[in-house]
PDB file of C-alpha atoms in Angstrom:
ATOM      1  CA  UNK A 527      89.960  -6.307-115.921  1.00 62.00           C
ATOM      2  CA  UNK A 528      92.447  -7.499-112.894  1.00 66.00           C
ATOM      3  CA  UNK A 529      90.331  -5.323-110.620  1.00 67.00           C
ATOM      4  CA  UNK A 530      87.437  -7.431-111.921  1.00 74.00           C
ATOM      5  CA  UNK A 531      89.209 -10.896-111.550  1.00 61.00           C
ATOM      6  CA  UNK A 532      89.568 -10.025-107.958  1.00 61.00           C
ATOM      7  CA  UNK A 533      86.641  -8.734-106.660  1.00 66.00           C
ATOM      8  CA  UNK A 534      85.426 -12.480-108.769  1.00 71.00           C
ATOM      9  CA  UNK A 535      87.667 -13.701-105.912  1.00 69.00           C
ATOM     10  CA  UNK A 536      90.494 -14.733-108.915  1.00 73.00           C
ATOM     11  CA  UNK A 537      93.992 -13.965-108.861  1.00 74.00           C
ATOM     12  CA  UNK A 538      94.730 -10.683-111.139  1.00 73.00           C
ATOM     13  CA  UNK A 539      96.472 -11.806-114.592  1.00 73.00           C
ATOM     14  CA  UNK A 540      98.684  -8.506-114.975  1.00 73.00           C
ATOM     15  CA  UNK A 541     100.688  -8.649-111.902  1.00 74.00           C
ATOM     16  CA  UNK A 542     103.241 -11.124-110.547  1.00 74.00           C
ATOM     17  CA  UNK A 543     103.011 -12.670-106.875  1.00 70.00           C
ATOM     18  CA  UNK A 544     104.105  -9.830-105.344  1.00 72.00           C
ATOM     19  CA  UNK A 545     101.582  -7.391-106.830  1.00 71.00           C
ATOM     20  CA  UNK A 546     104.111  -6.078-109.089  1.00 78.00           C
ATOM     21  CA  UNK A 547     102.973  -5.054-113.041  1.00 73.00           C
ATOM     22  CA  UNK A 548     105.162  -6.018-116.097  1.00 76.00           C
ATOM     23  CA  UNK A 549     107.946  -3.669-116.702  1.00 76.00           C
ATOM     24  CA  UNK A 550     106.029  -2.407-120.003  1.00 76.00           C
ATOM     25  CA  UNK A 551     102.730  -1.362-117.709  1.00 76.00           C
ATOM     26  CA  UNK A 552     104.224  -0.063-114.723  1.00 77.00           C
ATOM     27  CA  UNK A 553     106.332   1.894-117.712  1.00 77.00           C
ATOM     28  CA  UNK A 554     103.198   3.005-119.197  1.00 77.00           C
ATOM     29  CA  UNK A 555     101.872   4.302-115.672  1.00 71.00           C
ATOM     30  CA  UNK A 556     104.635   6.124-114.407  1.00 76.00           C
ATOM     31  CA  UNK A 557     104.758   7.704-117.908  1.00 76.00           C
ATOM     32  CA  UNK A 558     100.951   8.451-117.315  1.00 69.00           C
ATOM     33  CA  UNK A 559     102.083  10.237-113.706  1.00 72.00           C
ATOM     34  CA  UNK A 560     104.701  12.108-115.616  1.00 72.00           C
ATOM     35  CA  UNK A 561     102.449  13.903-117.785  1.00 72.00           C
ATOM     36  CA  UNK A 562      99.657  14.520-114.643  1.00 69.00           C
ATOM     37  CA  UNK A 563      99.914  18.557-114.037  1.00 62.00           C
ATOM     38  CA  UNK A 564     101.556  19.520-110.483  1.00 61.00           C
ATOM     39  CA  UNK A 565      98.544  19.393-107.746  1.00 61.00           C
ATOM     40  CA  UNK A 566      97.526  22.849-107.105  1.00 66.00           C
ATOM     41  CA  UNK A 567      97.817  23.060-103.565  1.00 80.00           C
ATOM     42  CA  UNK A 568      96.064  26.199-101.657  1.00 87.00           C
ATOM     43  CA  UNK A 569      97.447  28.439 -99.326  1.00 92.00           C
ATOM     44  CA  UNK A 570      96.331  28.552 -95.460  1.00 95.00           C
ATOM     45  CA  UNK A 571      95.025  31.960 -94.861  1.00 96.00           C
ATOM     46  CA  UNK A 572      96.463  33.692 -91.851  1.00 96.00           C
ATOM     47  CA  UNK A 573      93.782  35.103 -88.994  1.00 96.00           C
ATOM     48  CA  UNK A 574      93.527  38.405 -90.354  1.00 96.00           C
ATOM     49  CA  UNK A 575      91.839  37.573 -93.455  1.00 97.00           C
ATOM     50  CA  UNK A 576      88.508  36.465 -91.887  1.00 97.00           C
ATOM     51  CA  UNK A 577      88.392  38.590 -89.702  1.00 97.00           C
ATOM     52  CA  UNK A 578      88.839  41.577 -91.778  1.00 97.00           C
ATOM     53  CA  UNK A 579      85.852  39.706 -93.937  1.00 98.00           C
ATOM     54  CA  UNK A 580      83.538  39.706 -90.420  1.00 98.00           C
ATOM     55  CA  UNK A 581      84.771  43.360 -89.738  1.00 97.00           C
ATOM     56  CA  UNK A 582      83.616  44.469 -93.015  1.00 97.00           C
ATOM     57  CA  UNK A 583      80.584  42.482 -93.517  1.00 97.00           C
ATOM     58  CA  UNK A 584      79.123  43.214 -89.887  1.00 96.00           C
ATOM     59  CA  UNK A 585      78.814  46.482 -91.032  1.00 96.00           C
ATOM     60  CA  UNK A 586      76.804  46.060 -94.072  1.00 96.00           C
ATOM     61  CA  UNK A 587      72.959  45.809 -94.029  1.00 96.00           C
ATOM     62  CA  UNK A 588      73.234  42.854 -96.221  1.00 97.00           C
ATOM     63  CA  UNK A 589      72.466  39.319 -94.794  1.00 97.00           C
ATOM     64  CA  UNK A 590      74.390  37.762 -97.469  1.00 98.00           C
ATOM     65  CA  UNK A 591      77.313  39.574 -96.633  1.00 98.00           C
ATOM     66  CA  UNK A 592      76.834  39.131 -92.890  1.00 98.00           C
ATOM     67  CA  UNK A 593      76.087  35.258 -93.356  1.00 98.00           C
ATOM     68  CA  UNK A 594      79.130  35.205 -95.220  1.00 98.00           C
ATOM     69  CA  UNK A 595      81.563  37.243 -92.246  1.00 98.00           C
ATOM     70  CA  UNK A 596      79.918  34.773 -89.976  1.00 98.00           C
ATOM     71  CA  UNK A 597      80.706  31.570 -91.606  1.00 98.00           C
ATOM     72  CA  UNK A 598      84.400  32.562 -93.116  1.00 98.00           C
ATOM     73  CA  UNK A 599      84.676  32.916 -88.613  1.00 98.00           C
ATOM     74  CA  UNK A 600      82.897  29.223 -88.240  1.00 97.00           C
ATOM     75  CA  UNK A 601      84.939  27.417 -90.780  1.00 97.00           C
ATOM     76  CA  UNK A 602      88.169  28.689 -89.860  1.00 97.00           C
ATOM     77  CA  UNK A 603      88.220  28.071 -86.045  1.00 96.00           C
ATOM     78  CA  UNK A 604      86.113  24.850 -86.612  1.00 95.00           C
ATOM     79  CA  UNK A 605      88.160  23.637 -89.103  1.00 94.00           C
ATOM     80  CA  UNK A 606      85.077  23.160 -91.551  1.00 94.00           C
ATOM     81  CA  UNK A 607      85.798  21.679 -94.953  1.00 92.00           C
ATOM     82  CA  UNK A 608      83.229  24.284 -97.129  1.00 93.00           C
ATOM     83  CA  UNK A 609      80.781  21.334 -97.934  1.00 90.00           C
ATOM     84  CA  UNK A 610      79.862  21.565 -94.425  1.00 92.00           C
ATOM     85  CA  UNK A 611      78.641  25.039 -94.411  1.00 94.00           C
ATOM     86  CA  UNK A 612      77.791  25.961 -98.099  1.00 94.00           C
ATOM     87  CA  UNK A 613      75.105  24.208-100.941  1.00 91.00           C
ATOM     88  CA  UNK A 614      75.847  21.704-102.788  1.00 83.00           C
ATOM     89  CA  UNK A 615      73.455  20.808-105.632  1.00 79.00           C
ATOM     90  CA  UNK A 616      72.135  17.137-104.947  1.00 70.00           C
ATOM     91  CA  UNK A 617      72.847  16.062-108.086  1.00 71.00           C
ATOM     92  CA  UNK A 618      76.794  16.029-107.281  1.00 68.00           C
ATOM     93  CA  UNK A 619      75.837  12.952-104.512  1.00 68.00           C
ATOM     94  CA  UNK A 620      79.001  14.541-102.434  1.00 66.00           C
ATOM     95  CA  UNK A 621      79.332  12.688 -98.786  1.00 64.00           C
ATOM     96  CA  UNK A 622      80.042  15.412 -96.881  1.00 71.00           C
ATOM     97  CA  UNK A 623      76.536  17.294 -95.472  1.00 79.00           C
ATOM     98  CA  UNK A 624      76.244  20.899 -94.324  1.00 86.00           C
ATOM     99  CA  UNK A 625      74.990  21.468 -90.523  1.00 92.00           C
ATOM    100  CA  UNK A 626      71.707  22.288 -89.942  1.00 93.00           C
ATOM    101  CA  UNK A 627      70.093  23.896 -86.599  1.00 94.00           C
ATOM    102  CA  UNK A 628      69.846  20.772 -85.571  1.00 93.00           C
ATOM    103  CA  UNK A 629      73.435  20.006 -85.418  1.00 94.00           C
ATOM    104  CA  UNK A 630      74.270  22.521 -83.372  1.00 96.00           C
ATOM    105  CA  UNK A 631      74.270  22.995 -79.411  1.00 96.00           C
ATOM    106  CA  UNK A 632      74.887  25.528 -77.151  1.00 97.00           C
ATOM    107  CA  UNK A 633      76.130  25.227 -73.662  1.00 97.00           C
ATOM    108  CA  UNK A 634      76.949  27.110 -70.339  1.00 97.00           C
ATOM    109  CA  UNK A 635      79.343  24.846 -69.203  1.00 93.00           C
ATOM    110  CA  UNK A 636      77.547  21.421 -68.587  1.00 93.00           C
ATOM    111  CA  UNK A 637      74.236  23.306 -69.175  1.00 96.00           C
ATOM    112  CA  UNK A 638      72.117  23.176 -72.016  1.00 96.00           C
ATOM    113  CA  UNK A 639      71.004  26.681 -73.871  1.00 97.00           C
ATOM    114  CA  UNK A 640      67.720  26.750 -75.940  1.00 96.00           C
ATOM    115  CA  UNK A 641      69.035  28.942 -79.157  1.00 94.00           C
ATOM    116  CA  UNK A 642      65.882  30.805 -78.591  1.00 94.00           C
ATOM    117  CA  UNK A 643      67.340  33.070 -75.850  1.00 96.00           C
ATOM    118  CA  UNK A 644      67.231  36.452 -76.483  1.00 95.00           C
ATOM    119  CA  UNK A 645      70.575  36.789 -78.151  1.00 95.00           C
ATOM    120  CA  UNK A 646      71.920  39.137 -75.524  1.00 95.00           C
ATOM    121  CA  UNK A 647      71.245  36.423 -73.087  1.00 96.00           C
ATOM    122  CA  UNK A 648      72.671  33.735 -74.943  1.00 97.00           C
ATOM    123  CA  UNK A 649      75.726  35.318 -76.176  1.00 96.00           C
ATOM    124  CA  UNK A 650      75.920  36.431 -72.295  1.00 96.00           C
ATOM    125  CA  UNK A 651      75.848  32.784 -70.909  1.00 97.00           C
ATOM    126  CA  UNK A 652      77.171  30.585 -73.934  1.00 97.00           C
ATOM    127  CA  UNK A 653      80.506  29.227 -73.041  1.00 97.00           C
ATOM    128  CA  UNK A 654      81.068  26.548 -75.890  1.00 96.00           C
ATOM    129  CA  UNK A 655      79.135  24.993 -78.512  1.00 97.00           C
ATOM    130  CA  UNK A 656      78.964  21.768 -80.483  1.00 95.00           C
ATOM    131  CA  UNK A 657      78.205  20.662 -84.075  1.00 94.00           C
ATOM    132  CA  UNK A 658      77.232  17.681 -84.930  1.00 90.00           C
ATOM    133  CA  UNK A 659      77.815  16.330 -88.510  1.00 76.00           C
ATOM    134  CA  UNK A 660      75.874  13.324 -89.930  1.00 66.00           C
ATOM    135  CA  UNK A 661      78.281  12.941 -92.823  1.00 53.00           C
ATOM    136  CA  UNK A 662      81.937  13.321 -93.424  1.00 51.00           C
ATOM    137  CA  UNK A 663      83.555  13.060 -96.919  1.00 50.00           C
ATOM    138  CA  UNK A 664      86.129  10.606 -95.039  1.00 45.00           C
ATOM    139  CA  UNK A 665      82.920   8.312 -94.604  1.00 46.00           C
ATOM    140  CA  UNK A 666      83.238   9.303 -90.394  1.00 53.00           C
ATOM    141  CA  UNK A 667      79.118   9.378 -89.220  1.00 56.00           C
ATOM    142  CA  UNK A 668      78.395  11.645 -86.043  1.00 64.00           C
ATOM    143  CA  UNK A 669      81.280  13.231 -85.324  1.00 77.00           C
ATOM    144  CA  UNK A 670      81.058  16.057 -82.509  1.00 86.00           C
ATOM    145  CA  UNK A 671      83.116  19.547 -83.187  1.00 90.00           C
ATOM    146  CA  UNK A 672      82.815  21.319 -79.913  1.00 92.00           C
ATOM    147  CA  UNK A 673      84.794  25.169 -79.413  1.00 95.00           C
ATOM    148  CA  UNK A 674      84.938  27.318 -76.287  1.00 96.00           C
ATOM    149  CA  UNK A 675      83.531  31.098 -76.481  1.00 96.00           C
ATOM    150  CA  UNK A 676      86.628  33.378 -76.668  1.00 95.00           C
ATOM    151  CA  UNK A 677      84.437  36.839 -76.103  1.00 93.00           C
ATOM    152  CA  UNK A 678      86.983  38.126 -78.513  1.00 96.00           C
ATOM    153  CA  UNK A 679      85.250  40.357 -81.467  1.00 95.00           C
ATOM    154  CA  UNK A 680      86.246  37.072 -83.794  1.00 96.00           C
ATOM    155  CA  UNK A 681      84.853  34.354 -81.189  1.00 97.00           C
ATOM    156  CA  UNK A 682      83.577  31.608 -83.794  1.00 97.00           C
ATOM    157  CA  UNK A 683      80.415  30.527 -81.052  1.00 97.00           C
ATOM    158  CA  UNK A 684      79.352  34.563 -80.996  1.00 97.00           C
ATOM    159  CA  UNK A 685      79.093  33.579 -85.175  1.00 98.00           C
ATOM    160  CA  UNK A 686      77.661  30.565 -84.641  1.00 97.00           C
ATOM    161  CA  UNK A 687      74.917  32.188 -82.390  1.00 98.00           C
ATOM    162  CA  UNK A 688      74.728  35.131 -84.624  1.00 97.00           C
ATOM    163  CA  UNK A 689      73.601  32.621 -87.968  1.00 97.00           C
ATOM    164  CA  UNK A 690      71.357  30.486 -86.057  1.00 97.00           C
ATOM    165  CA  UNK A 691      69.507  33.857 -84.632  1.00 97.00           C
ATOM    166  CA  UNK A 692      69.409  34.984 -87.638  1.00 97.00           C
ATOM    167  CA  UNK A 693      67.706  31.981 -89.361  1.00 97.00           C
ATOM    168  CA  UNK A 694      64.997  30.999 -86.378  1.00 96.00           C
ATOM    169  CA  UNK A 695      63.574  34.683 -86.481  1.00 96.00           C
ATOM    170  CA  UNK A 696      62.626  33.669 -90.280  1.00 96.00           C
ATOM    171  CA  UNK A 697      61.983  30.077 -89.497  1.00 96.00           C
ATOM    172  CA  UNK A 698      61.201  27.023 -87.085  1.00 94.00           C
ATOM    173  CA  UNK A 699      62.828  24.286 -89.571  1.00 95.00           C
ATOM    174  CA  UNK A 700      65.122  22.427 -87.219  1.00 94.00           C
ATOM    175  CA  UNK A 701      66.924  20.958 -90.498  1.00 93.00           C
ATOM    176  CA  UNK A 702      67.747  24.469 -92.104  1.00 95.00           C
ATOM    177  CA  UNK A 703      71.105  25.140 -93.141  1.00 95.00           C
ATOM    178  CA  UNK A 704      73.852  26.860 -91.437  1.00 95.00           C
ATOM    179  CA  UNK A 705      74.500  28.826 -94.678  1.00 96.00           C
ATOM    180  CA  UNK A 706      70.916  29.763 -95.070  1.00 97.00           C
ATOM    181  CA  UNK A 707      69.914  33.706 -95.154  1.00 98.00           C
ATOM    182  CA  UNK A 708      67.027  35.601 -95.711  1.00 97.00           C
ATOM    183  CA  UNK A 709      66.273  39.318 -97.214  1.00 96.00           C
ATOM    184  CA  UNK A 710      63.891  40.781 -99.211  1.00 94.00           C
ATOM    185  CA  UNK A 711      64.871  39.254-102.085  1.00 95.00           C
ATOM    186  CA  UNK A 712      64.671  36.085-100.422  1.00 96.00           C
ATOM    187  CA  UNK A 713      61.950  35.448 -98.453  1.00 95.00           C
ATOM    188  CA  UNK A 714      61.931  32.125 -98.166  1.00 95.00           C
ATOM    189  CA  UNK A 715      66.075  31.817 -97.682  1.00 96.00           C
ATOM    190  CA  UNK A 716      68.657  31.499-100.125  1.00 97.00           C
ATOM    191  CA  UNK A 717      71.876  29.925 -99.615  1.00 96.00           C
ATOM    192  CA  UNK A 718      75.667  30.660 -99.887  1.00 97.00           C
ATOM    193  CA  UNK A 719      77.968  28.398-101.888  1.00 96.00           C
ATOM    194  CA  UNK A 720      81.575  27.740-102.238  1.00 94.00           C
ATOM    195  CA  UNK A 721      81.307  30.358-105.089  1.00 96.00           C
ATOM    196  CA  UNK A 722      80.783  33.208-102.674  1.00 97.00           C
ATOM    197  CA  UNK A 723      83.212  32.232 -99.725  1.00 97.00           C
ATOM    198  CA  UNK A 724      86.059  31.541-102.832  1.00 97.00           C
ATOM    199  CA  UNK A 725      85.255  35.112-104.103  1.00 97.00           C
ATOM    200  CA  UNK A 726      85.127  36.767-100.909  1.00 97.00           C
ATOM    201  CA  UNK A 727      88.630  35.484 -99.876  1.00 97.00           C
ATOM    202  CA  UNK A 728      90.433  36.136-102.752  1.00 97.00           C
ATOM    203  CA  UNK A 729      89.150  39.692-102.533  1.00 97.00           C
ATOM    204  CA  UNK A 730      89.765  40.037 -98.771  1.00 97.00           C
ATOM    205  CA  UNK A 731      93.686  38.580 -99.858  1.00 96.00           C
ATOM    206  CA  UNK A 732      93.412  41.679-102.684  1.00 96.00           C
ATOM    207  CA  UNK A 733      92.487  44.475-100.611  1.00 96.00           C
ATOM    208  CA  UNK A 734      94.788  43.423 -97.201  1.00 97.00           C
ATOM    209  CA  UNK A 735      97.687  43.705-100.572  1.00 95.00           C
ATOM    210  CA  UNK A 736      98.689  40.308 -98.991  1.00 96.00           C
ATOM    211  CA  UNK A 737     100.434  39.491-102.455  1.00 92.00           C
ATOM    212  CA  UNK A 738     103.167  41.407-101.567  1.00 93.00           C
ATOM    213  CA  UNK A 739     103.745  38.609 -98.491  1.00 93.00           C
ATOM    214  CA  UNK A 740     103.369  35.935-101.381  1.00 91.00           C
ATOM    215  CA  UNK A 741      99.562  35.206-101.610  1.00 94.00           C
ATOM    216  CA  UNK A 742      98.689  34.462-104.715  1.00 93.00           C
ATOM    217  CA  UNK A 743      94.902  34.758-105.038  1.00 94.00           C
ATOM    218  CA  UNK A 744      94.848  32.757-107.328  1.00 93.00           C
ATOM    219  CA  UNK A 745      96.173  29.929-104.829  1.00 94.00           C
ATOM    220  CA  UNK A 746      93.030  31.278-102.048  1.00 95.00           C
ATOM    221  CA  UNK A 747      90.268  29.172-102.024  1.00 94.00           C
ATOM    222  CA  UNK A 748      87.546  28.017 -99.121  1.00 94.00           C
ATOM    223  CA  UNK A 749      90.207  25.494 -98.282  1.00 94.00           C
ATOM    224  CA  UNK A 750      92.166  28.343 -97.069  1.00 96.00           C
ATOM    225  CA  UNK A 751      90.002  28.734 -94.418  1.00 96.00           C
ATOM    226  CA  UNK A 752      90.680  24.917 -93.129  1.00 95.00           C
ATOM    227  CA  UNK A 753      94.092  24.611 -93.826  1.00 94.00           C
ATOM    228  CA  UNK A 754      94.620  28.315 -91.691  1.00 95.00           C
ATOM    229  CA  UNK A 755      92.878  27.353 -89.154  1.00 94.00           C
ATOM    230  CA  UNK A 756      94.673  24.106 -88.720  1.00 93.00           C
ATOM    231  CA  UNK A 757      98.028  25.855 -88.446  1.00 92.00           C
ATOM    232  CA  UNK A 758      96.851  28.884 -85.963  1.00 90.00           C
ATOM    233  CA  UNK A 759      96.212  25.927 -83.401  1.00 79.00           C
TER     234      UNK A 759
END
């Protein structure tokens, strides 16, 4: 109702001059924030966690599991929050948007490198890339994420060239997702989802017995990824 009076342009009814509710309401609220459970904050994965994922999945002849080695690489050294590289069904209207081949750009130094290089050649000459996103979920439009090439067996561009290779030798649709992959059982491309990357790190946490250095799995989730890759810089 006071939230109503003042987007009417009216002064709000429930709190005093200086903004400040009754004593019996701002009781009632804090009593409210009492009774909220603790936030369930995630842990920040350390470095070796995706990168025993890419070691592991690199070596399967599944492109689901190689999609998924590849972007666990990309969001972590890109600092990707997981909308921006997994589905999301429409109907959530979320603000964040996932890259497309569109988005992203690859460069030898101040040169511009068509993605349809032979991928010798391009992982050869590719020194950094870029990814632009159209959509943030903090409402920023067109913001550029540019990373050098490393050359190191985790180098996040050598996984960035490695999905977009993978999805232009199935199609030519410029707006095609970053997390799409293609197999025999999908032909026409399937996607990953923050289901699968959630999974895959909690197992990865499992089988490195990282528990015993106090991560929880349950406490591993795709913003993990993020949050690790924020605190390796």
């Amino acid at each position: 109702l006071g939230a109503t009076l003042q987007l009417a342009g009216q002064s709000n009814p429930l709190v005093d001059t200086k903004g400040r509710y009754p004593k019996s309401i701002s009781q009632q609220l804090e009593s409210y924030r009492r009774e909220d459970a603790p936030t369930d904050t995630k842990l920040a994965v350390p470095i070796t966690v995706p990168q025993a994922i890419l070691q592991a999945n690199l070596q399967t002849n599944s492109p689901k599991a190689q999609a998924i080695g590849d972007l666990v690489i990309i969001a972590f050294y890109f600092l990707l929050r997981v909308g921006e590289y997994t589905y999301t069904n429409p109907k959530q209207k979320r603000r964040t948007t996932q890259f497309r081949l569109c988005d992203i750009t690859f460069w030898d130094k101040d040169t511009y490198l068509s993605p349809l290089l032979p991928t010798n050649e391009l992982i050869a000459r590719c020194t950094e890339a870029t990814l632009n996103i159209s959509n943030q979920k903090n409402g920023k439009r067109n913001q550029v994420i540019h990373h050098h090439a490393t050359r190191a067996f985790d180098c996040p561009v050598q996984a960035l060239i490695r999905r977009v290779k993978h999805i232009v030798s199935y199609t030519n649709d410029s707006q095609a997702m970053i997390g799409t992959y293609f197999s025999p059982a999908h032909p026409r491309g399937w996607q990953i989802n923050s289901n699968d990357i959630n999974r895959t790190l909690k197992l990865a946490v499992i089988t490195l017995n990282l528990q015993e250095k106090g991560f929880d799995p349950k406490r591993i989730s795709s913003h993990s990824l993020r949050a690790g890759g924020a605190m390796a810089m």
